[in-house]
Tab-separated table of C-alpha atoms in Angstrom:
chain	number	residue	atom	x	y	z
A	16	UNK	CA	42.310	107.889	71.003
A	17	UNK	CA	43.343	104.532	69.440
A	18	UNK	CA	41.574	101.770	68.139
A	19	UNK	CA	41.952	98.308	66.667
A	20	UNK	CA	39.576	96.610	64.010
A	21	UNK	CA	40.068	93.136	63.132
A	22	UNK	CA	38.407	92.795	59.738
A	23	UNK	CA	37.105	88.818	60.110
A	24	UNK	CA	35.445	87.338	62.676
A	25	UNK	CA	35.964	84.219	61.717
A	26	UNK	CA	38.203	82.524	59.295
A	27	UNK	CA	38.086	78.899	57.925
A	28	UNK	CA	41.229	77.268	56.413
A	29	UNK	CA	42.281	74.051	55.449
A	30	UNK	CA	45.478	71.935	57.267
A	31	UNK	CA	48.183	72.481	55.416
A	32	UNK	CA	47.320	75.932	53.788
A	33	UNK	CA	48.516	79.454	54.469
A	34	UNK	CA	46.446	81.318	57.184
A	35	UNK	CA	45.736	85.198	56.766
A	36	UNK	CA	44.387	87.139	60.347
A	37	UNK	CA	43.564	90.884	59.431
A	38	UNK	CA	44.050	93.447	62.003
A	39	UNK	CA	44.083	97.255	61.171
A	40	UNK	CA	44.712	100.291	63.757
A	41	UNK	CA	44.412	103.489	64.612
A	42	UNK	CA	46.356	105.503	66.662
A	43	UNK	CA	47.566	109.262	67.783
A	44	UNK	CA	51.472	107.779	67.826
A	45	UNK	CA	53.807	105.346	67.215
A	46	UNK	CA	51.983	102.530	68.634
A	47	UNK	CA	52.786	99.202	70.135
A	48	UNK	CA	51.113	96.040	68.684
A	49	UNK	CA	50.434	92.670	69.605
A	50	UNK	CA	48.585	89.328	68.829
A	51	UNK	CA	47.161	87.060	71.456
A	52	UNK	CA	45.950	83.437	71.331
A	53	UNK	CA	43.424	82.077	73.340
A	54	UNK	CA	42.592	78.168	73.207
A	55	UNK	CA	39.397	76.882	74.806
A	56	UNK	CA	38.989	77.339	78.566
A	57	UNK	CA	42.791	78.765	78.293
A	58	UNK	CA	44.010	81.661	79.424
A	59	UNK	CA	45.627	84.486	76.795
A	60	UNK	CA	49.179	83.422	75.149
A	61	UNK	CA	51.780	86.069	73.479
A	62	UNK	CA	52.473	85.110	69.924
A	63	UNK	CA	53.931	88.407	69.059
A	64	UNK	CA	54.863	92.464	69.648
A	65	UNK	CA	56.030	94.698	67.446
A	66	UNK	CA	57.863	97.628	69.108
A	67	UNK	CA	59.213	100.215	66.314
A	68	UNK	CA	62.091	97.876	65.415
A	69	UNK	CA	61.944	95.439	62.496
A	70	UNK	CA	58.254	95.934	60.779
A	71	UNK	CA	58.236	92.224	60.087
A	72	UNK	CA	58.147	90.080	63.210
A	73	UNK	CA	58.002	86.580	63.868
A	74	UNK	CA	56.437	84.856	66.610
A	75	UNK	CA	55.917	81.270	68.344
A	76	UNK	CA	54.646	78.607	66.134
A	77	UNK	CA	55.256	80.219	63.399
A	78	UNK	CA	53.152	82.905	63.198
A	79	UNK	CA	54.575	86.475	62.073
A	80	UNK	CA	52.952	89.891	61.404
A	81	UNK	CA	54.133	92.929	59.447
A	82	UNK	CA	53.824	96.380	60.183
A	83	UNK	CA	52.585	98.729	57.326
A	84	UNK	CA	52.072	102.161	58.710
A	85	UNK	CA	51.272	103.421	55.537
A	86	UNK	CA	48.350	100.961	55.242
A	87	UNK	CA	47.756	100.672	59.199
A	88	UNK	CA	47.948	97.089	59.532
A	89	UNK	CA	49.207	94.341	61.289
A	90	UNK	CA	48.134	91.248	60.113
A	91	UNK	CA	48.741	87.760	60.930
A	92	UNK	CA	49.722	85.224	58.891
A	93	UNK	CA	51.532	81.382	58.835
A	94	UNK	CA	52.305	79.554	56.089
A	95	UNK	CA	50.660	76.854	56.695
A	96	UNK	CA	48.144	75.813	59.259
A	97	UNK	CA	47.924	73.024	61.625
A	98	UNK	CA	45.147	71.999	63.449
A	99	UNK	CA	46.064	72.643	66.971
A	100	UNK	CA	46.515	75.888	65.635
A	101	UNK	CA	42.498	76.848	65.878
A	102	UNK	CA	41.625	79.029	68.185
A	103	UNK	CA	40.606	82.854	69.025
A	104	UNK	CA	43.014	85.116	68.306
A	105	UNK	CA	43.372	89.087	69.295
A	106	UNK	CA	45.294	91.586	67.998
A	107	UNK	CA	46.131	94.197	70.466
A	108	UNK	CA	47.315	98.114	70.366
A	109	UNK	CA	48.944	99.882	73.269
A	110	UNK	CA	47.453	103.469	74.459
A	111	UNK	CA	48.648	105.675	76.928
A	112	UNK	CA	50.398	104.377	79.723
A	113	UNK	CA	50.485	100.433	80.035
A	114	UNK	CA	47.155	100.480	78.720
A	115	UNK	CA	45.806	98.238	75.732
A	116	UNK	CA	42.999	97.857	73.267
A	117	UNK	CA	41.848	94.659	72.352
A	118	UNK	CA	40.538	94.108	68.728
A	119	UNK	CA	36.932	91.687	68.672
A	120	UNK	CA	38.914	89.093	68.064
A	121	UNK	CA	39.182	86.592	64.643
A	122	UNK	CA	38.020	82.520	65.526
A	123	UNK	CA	39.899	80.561	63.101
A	124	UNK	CA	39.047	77.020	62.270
A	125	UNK	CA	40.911	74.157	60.703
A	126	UNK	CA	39.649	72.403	58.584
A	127	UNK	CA	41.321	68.135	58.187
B	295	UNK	CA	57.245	85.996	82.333
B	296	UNK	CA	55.341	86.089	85.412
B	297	UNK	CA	53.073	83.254	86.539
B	298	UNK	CA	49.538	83.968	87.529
B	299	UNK	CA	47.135	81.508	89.371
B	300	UNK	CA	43.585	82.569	89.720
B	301	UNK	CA	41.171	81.072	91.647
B	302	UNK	CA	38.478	79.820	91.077
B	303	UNK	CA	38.637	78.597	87.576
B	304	UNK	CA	35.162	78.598	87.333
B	305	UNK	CA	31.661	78.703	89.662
B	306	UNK	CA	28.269	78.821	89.168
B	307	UNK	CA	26.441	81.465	91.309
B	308	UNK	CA	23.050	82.310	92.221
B	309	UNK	CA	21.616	86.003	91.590
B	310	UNK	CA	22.143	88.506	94.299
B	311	UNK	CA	25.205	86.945	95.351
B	312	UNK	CA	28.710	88.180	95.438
B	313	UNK	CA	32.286	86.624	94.288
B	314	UNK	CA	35.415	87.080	95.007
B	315	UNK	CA	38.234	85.825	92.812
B	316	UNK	CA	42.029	85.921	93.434
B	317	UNK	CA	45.089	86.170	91.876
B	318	UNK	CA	48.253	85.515	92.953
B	319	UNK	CA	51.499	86.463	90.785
B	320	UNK	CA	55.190	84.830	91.579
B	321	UNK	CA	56.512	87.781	91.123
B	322	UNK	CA	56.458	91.461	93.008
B	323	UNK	CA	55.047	93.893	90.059
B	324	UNK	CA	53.622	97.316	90.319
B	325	UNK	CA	50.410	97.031	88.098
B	326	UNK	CA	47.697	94.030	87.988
B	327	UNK	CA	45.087	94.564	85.799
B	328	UNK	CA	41.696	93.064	85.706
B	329	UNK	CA	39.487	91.987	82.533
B	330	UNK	CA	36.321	90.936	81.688
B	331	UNK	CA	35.320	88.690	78.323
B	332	UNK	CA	31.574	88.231	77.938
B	333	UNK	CA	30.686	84.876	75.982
B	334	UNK	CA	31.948	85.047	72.321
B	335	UNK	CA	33.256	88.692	72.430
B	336	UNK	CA	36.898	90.449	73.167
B	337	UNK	CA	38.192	91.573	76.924
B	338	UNK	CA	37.407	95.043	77.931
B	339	UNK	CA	39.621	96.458	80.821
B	340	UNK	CA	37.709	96.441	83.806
B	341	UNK	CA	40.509	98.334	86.287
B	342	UNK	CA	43.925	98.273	87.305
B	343	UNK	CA	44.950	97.421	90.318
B	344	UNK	CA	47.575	99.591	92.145
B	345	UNK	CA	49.510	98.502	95.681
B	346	UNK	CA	48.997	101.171	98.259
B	347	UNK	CA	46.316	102.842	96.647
B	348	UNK	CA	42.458	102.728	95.512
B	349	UNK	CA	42.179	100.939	91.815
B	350	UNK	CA	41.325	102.944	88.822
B	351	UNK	CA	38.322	102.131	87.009
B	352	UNK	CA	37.522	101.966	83.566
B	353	UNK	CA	34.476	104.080	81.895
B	354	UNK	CA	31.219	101.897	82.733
B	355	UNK	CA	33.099	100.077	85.989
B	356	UNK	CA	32.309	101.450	89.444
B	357	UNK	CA	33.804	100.196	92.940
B	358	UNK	CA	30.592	99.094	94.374
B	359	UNK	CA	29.785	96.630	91.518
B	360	UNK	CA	33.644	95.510	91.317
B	361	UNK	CA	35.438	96.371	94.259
B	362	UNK	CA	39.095	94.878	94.221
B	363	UNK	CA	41.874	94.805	96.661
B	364	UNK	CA	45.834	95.297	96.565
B	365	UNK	CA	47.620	94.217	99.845
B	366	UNK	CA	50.397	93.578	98.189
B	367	UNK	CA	52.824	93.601	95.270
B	368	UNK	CA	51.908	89.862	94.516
B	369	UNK	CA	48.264	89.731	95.068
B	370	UNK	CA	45.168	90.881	94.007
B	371	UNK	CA	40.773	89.876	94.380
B	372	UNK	CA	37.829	91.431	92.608
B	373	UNK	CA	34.910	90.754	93.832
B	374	UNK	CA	32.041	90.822	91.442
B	375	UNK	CA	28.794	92.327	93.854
B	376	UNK	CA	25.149	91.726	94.104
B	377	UNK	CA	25.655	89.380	90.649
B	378	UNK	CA	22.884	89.025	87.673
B	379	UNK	CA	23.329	86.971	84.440
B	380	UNK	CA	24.464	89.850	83.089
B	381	UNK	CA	27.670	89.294	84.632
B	382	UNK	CA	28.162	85.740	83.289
B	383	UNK	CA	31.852	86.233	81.951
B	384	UNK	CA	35.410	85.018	82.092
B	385	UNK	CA	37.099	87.119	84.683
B	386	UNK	CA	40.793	87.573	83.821
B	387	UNK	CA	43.656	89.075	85.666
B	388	UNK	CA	46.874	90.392	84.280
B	389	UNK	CA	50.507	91.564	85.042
B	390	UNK	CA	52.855	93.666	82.940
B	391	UNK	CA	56.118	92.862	82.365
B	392	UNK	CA	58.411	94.985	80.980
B	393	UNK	CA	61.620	94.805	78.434
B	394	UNK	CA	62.358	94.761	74.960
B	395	UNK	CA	60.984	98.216	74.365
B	396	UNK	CA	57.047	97.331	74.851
B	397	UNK	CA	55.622	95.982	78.252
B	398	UNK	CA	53.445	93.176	77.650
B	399	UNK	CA	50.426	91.641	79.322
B	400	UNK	CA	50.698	88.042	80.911
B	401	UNK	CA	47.249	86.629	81.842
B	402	UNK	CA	45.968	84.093	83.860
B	403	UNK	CA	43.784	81.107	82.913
B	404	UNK	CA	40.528	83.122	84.152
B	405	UNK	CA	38.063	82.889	86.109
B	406	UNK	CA	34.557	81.998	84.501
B	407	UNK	CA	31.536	82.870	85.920
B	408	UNK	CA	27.976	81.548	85.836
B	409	UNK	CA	25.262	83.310	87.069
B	410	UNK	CA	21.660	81.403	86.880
């Protein structure tokens, strides 16, 4: 079984400073990971994967996530934060098959 | 990626009703997937949607609250049945695309749902 806790359900920052998303997971194997981004009344976006090749991966808008296996995490971060950049955002393990698990899900607001 | 429309983007239904939403995919894939995200929390995977065969349900889903369809390898409806305000949610369906050593999910805008 696999599972994926995101530690903050929301998170405030101001424009201009560094934004931190915390996503830890469990999981039987090697696992695939993910973060999504959903704007309101959007549909789901792909920021990132990470697929067992470099542990630190960067993503659109300038987003990236590391990999730490021995701490099993994978959180988000970007230096620093924009306003169109609030929104919800998931992080997302794969399981068996094509099958993923989503994590609650971390609202982040921006702050002028 | 693949490009999903799904239709409608949003209603507003009366209890006891049913609704069927579509989703159409520009692309021929094996696997469409179908989600549900009640107001303010995550998705949870309702069923996946194979071409040719019946769809596979998650834990808590049956077929005679969501029954969906397959005809073909770009289309797909669920139909939400017999409705309540309990089943006020975004509806959201999703291919997987492969490549790059992961497959990953590409969603459509959703469908969201209203029940009064």
């Amino acid at each position: 079984a696999q599972s994926v806790t995101q530690l903050d359900s929301h998170v405030s920052v101001s424009e201009g400073t560094p934004v931190l998303l915390r996503c830890n997971y469990s999981s039987s194997y090697s696992p695939s990971l993910f973060w999504y981004v959903q704007h309101p009344n959007k549909g789901l976006q792909l920021l990132l994967k990470y697929t067992s090749a470099a542990t630190l991966v960067k993503g659109i808008n300038g987003f990236e996530a590391e990999f730490k296996k021995s701490e099993t995490s994978f959180h988000l971060t970007k230096p620093s934060a924009h306003m169109s950049d609030a929104a919800e955002y998931f992080c997302v393990v794969s399981r068996a098959g094509n099958m993923l698990t989503f994590g609650g899900g971390t609202r982040l607001m921006v702050k002028p | 990626s693949a490009v999903i429309s799904q239709k409608p983007s949003r209603d507003i239904c009366q209890r006891g009703t049913s609704l069927t939403i579509q989703c159409q995919v520009d692309s021929q894939v094996t696997m469409m997937f179908w989600y549900r995200q009640q107001p303010g929390q995550s998705l949870t995977l309702i069923a996946t949607a194979n071409q040719g065969s019946e769809a596979t349900y998650e834990s808590g889903f049956v077929i005679d609250k969501f029954p969906i369809s397959r005809p073909n390898l770009t289309f797909s409806t669920l139909t939400v049945s017999n409705m309540s305000p309990e089943d006020s949610s975004i509806y959201l369906c999703s291919v997987m695309t492969g490549g790059s050593g992961a497959n990953v999910l590409t969603f459509g805008a959703g469908s969201r749902l209203t029940v009064l």
